[in-house]
Amino acid sequence: MIPLVHPIFGREEKKILNEVVDSRILASGEYVDKFEKAFAGYCGSKYGIAASNGTTALHAALLACGIKKGDMVLTTPFSFIATANSVLYCGAKPVFADIDPETYNISAAAAEAILKKDRSIRALLIVHLYGMPADMSAIMRLSKKYKVPVIEDCAQAHGAKFKGRTVGSFGAAAAFSFYATKNMTTGEGGIVLTNSAAIDALARQVVNHGRSGHSTHTLLGYNYRLTNLAAAIGLVQLGKLDGWSVARRRNAAFLNKHLGGLGFLSVPVLPEDREPVFHQYTVRVKAGLRDRFMKHLAAKGIGCGIYYPAAIYRQPLYLDLGYRKGICPEAEKAAAEVVSLPVHPSLKQEDLRKIVEAVQAFGEEL
Ligand SMILES: *Cc1c(COP(=O)(O)O)cnc(C)c1O
């Protein structure tokens, strides 16, 4: 079986873990500080605030940007549910704008149509889905024009670039995840990035019980801290990230080259102004074909998966909150048609050939 995801964990990670264990400093410690600085520096951001996972990082980023009860936050319905849930945690309400059917990211035109009518939007929560940067020129233009801050959900886009600039450095704040299946991992883990000293100070309080002085607590915070163990792993993984991203792009280019001409499926687009990191390699097949296609791949020993099978507002939780079917037709269509194929850095040339052959064979059977 060629797995869809394959976390890479080497000798260097084991070695540094042993060092941390021997030091007996397991919770907050020097590696947390080192990792925050290294990751922020890598992304071209001034400040990094480590968090326990990507979801808590998103929550802390939103709170630090001033999102509060009753606020409206514009976001995409085509993402992992944590994106929209982080808005709910603040007591705020997600407003969903439809996606661009080629990049699967929020459509700036759809976002503007909402911003024009609804002056109560307090933030734009932008996801770089599958490791493909959103159109940050258009998004930042909207941010200026409507005076709404941007918060980036970079959980799938470590090191991805838009016009040469690394994602996570565009908005007022950004959140990353280091979950086991992401492009780099600490098991569970996350980080908030910002260029603002004020947002840094607030986010730091949010993740540590609202602490300001030694034992002074000035706001309701949480225990969203990252451990020294996780941060040490993160430091090692960060050093390997660029090599992995190159491998992911190389694998995606091979798949695009050999699957691009098939009539029954469409491959990912590669906009010239972006450098994606292919967290997922996602193709589209007609809705009626998807089940058969996935069964065929499974029978050939190829792992595949659906990210995501439903627009977030079609989840029972959100239907109960009053969202209606049909508000973002492109997101619903994508949810019915997408399939992700293996693209991770551990794939061998032989694996890639096997994937191509299996997909081509399905086309010939049609
Ligand atoms: C993984 C992910 C998250 C949440 O991160 P966790 O570390 O799992 O909490 C948020 N948004 C997106 C787009 C993700 O892929």
XYZ file of C-alpha atoms and ligand atoms in Angstrom:
381
model
C 0.000 0.000 0.000
C 1.310 3.474 -0.881
C 0.094 5.553 2.072
C -1.536 8.960 1.567
C 0.422 10.420 4.485
C 3.790 9.421 5.848
C 5.252 11.455 8.749
C 9.063 11.578 8.622
C 10.860 11.291 11.935
C 14.595 10.621 11.940
C 17.612 10.043 14.111
C 18.080 13.789 14.722
C 14.598 14.102 16.236
C 15.249 11.110 18.516
C 18.585 12.556 19.596
C 17.199 15.975 20.546
C 14.253 14.326 22.334
C 16.726 12.373 24.459
C 18.525 15.608 25.312
C 15.294 17.248 26.447
C 14.312 14.209 28.499
C 17.737 14.194 30.158
C 17.458 17.927 30.915
C 14.176 17.289 32.819
C 12.797 20.538 31.367
C 9.733 19.111 29.686
C 7.205 21.963 29.630
C 8.211 25.569 28.777
C 11.930 25.826 28.179
C 14.722 27.061 25.975
C 13.652 25.070 22.901
C 10.261 26.777 22.873
C 12.005 30.127 22.720
C 14.476 28.920 20.071
C 11.739 27.379 17.941
C 9.573 30.516 18.087
C 12.449 32.664 16.871
C 13.578 30.189 14.208
C 10.115 29.598 12.746
C 9.178 33.296 12.747
C 12.516 34.100 11.096
C 11.992 31.403 8.474
C 8.642 32.947 7.505
C 9.930 36.533 7.580
C 7.823 37.506 10.597
C 9.019 39.424 13.644
C 7.318 37.436 16.413
C 6.357 33.803 16.976
C 4.186 32.546 19.841
C 4.213 28.746 20.153
C 0.878 27.056 20.857
C -0.353 23.568 21.704
C -1.861 22.957 18.236
C -3.067 24.734 15.108
C -6.577 25.201 16.442
C -5.448 26.910 19.647
C -3.029 29.023 17.579
C -5.981 30.155 15.415
C -8.071 30.938 18.504
C -5.210 32.920 20.073
C -4.550 34.791 16.795
C -8.211 35.824 16.480
C -8.429 36.949 20.132
C -5.138 38.859 19.851
C -6.531 40.651 16.777
C -9.474 41.785 18.899
C -12.176 39.402 17.653
C -14.878 39.200 20.287
C -18.432 38.117 20.958
C -20.892 39.170 18.271
C -18.216 39.995 15.620
C -18.453 38.718 12.039
C -15.419 37.037 10.449
C -15.306 36.392 6.699
C -13.785 33.030 5.781
C -13.856 30.049 3.405
C -16.278 27.140 3.797
C -13.805 24.781 2.081
C -11.265 23.946 4.781
C -10.789 21.800 7.846
C -13.565 22.603 10.329
C -11.049 24.095 12.826
C -10.829 27.235 10.667
C -14.465 28.190 11.238
C -14.661 26.686 14.730
C -11.937 29.054 15.930
C -14.301 31.912 15.056
C -17.093 30.281 17.071
C -14.741 29.901 20.076
C -14.524 33.734 20.168
C -18.315 33.986 20.265
C -18.069 35.466 16.768
C -19.889 34.314 13.625
C -18.251 32.984 10.446
C -19.553 34.501 7.203
C -18.702 32.200 4.309
C -17.499 33.480 0.919
C -17.330 31.045 -2.000
C -14.061 29.688 -3.389
C -12.170 29.987 -6.634
C -12.779 26.606 -8.355
C -9.171 26.381 -9.646
C -7.133 27.120 -6.509
C -9.847 26.052 -4.000
C -9.008 29.184 -1.993
C -11.408 31.987 -1.075
C -12.489 34.009 -4.113
C -11.535 37.673 -3.672
C -14.532 38.654 -5.824
C -16.932 36.669 -3.629
C -15.310 38.165 -0.524
C -15.678 41.696 -1.879
C -19.348 41.163 -2.719
C -19.924 40.396 0.975
C -17.666 43.198 2.286
C -19.554 45.753 0.149
C -22.903 44.844 1.694
C -21.853 43.896 5.192
C -19.880 46.570 7.033
C -19.870 44.519 10.240
C -17.072 42.156 9.079
C -14.179 42.476 11.559
C -11.559 40.169 10.009
C -10.710 38.125 6.903
C -9.619 34.612 7.891
C -7.750 33.325 4.829
C -6.702 29.677 4.313
C -3.889 28.609 1.962
C -5.514 25.260 1.214
C -3.469 22.186 0.169
C -0.339 24.379 0.448
C -1.424 26.723 -2.369
C -1.162 30.394 -1.401
C -4.387 32.380 -1.753
C -4.321 35.441 -4.042
C -2.711 37.697 -1.435
C -2.487 40.732 -3.757
C -6.278 40.784 -4.069
C -6.840 39.898 -0.410
C -4.514 42.625 0.914
C -6.207 45.134 -1.427
C -9.559 44.235 0.162
C -8.018 44.498 3.636
C -6.870 48.085 2.917
C -10.021 49.162 1.082
C -12.450 47.909 3.736
C -10.083 48.421 6.699
C -10.377 44.829 7.924
C -7.344 42.898 9.215
C -6.259 39.634 7.590
C -5.538 36.519 9.647
C -3.875 33.689 7.732
C -4.558 30.005 8.410
C -1.263 28.509 7.217
C -1.832 25.043 8.715
C -1.238 23.443 5.290
C 1.256 25.910 3.833
C 4.567 25.953 5.753
C 7.031 27.830 3.556
C 4.680 28.406 0.602
C 5.336 31.664 -1.244
C 3.208 34.268 -3.008
C 5.237 36.552 -5.322
C 8.393 35.475 -3.494
C 7.039 36.272 -0.033
C 6.377 33.513 2.511
C 2.771 33.039 3.652
C 2.118 33.907 7.254
C 3.905 37.260 6.870
C 1.095 39.063 5.002
C -1.669 39.426 7.565
C -1.943 41.029 10.997
C -1.417 37.515 12.360
C -1.088 33.944 11.121
C -1.547 30.480 12.618
C 0.317 27.280 11.707
C -0.250 23.653 12.755
C 2.415 21.012 13.390
C 0.001 18.099 13.594
C 1.411 14.687 12.619
C 0.101 14.808 9.029
C 1.257 18.364 8.178
C 4.316 19.266 6.090
C 6.383 19.383 9.285
C 5.325 18.060 12.676
C 5.834 18.163 16.416
C 3.134 15.510 17.033
C 0.641 18.144 18.132
C 1.718 21.766 17.982
C 1.121 25.200 16.534
C 2.394 28.759 16.352
C 1.031 32.285 15.934
C 3.099 34.715 13.854
C 2.800 38.502 13.762
C 4.804 41.621 12.980
C 2.976 43.633 15.653
C 4.449 43.944 19.150
C 0.945 44.531 20.551
C -0.511 41.382 18.930
C 2.545 39.405 20.063
C 2.045 40.542 23.665
C -1.676 39.712 23.615
C -1.263 36.315 21.940
C 1.453 35.438 24.476
C -1.014 36.219 27.260
C -3.843 34.258 25.636
C -1.758 31.064 25.436
C -0.591 31.387 29.047
C -3.639 32.058 31.246
C -3.697 35.793 30.579
C -0.537 36.231 32.581
C 1.138 39.631 32.377
C 3.634 39.818 35.257
C 4.962 36.981 37.353
C 1.597 36.012 38.897
C -0.662 38.725 37.574
C -3.506 37.756 35.261
C -5.159 40.610 33.419
C -7.398 38.741 30.970
C -9.059 35.361 30.526
C -6.393 33.249 28.848
C -5.931 29.525 28.379
C -3.260 26.892 28.741
C -2.355 26.669 25.061
C 1.397 26.287 25.634
C 3.727 24.112 23.562
C 6.077 21.730 25.394
C 9.868 21.881 25.279
C 9.771 18.313 23.891
C 7.582 19.317 20.952
C 9.519 22.527 20.264
C 12.821 20.619 20.104
C 11.352 18.293 17.470
C 10.027 21.340 15.607
C 13.474 22.899 15.477
C 14.899 19.775 13.802
C 11.946 19.413 11.432
C 12.211 23.065 10.368
C 15.740 22.383 9.165
C 14.398 19.665 6.848
C 11.316 21.506 5.620
C 12.771 23.096 2.471
C 14.082 19.764 1.226
C 10.682 18.170 1.781
C 8.916 21.016 -0.033
C 11.212 20.579 -3.038
C 10.367 16.849 -3.075
C 6.618 17.545 -2.804
C 6.798 20.005 -5.725
C 8.848 17.547 -7.780
C 6.321 14.761 -7.113
C 3.418 17.054 -7.992
C 5.134 18.113 -11.239
C 5.581 14.452 -12.226
C 1.919 13.677 -11.504
C 0.752 16.807 -13.353
C 2.853 15.866 -16.365
C 1.425 12.357 -16.631
C -2.146 12.930 -15.463
C -2.675 16.329 -17.093
C -4.016 15.016 -20.375
C -6.627 12.614 -18.994
C -10.164 13.618 -19.887
C -11.962 12.387 -16.792
C -9.912 14.312 -14.254
C -8.344 17.719 -13.737
C -4.990 18.263 -12.035
C -3.905 21.146 -9.749
C -3.228 24.515 -11.417
C 0.199 26.148 -10.961
C -0.205 29.956 -10.986
C 3.105 31.596 -11.981
C 3.128 34.027 -9.066
C 2.950 31.239 -6.436
C 5.231 28.582 -5.002
C 2.956 25.972 -3.401
C 4.143 23.296 -0.965
C 1.574 20.592 -1.879
C 0.311 19.582 1.531
C -2.142 17.650 -0.643
C -2.076 16.819 -4.342
C -5.758 17.129 -5.172
C -7.459 16.223 -8.437
C -11.091 16.549 -9.448
C -13.275 13.881 -10.998
C -16.977 14.164 -11.811
C -19.078 13.603 -8.683
C -20.663 10.403 -10.052
C -17.239 8.846 -10.689
C -15.506 9.551 -7.404
C -16.555 6.452 -5.450
C -15.549 4.125 -8.270
C -12.265 5.972 -8.766
C -11.345 5.679 -5.092
C -12.279 1.983 -4.949
C -10.135 1.379 -8.030
C -7.124 3.124 -6.426
C -7.576 1.210 -3.161
C -7.657 -2.075 -5.101
C -4.351 -1.078 -6.751
C -2.780 -0.374 -3.356
C -2.859 3.402 -3.547
C -4.006 5.448 -0.582
C -6.292 8.378 -1.314
C -8.630 10.643 0.635
C -11.226 13.401 0.441
C -10.333 16.824 1.838
C -13.071 17.915 2.405
C -16.264 15.969 1.699
C -18.577 18.824 2.741
C -18.579 22.621 2.868
C -18.172 23.500 6.562
C -21.666 25.024 6.753
C -23.129 21.687 5.597
C -21.861 20.002 8.767
C -24.707 19.279 11.220
C -23.190 21.694 13.777
C -23.419 24.564 11.281
C -26.839 23.636 9.904
C -28.041 23.972 13.506
C -26.546 27.491 13.518
C -28.797 28.517 10.627
C -26.540 28.275 7.529
C -28.340 27.176 4.366
C -27.404 24.788 1.564
C -26.339 26.486 -1.666
C -24.753 29.670 -0.266
C -21.329 28.745 -1.768
C -22.003 26.577 -4.846
C -18.341 26.253 -5.940
C -17.345 24.960 -2.492
C -20.172 22.413 -2.552
C -19.201 21.281 -6.052
C -15.531 20.897 -5.058
C -16.550 18.928 -1.951
C -18.322 16.448 -4.232
C -15.452 16.104 -6.732
C -12.024 16.324 -5.029
C -9.704 13.396 -4.332
C -6.195 13.711 -2.905
C -3.424 11.359 -4.066
C -0.083 10.653 -2.322
C 2.519 13.409 -2.878
C 4.636 13.178 0.304
C 8.465 13.324 0.195
C 8.947 9.607 0.946
C 7.456 8.491 -2.394
C 9.888 6.687 -4.653
C 9.938 7.059 -8.426
C 8.446 3.572 -8.601
C 5.549 4.667 -6.332
C 4.858 7.677 -8.550
C 4.830 5.456 -11.642
C 2.426 3.068 -9.912
C 0.074 5.947 -9.073
C 0.155 7.202 -12.680
C -0.478 3.733 -14.091
C -3.401 3.109 -11.750
C -5.052 6.424 -12.612
C -4.488 5.888 -16.358
C -5.919 2.359 -16.131
C -9.096 3.753 -14.607
C -9.404 6.171 -17.537
C -9.073 3.299 -20.011
C -11.858 1.316 -18.309
C -14.345 4.197 -18.668
C -4.828 21.019 10.532
C -5.562 22.275 10.294
C -5.989 23.108 11.340
C -5.919 22.709 12.786
O -4.682 22.357 13.249
P -4.557 21.299 14.465
O -3.113 21.327 14.800
O -5.025 19.981 13.971
O -5.409 21.813 15.576
C -6.578 24.315 11.021
N -6.771 24.688 9.754
C -6.398 23.922 8.719
C -6.616 24.415 7.325
C -5.805 22.670 8.949
O -5.455 21.894 7.909
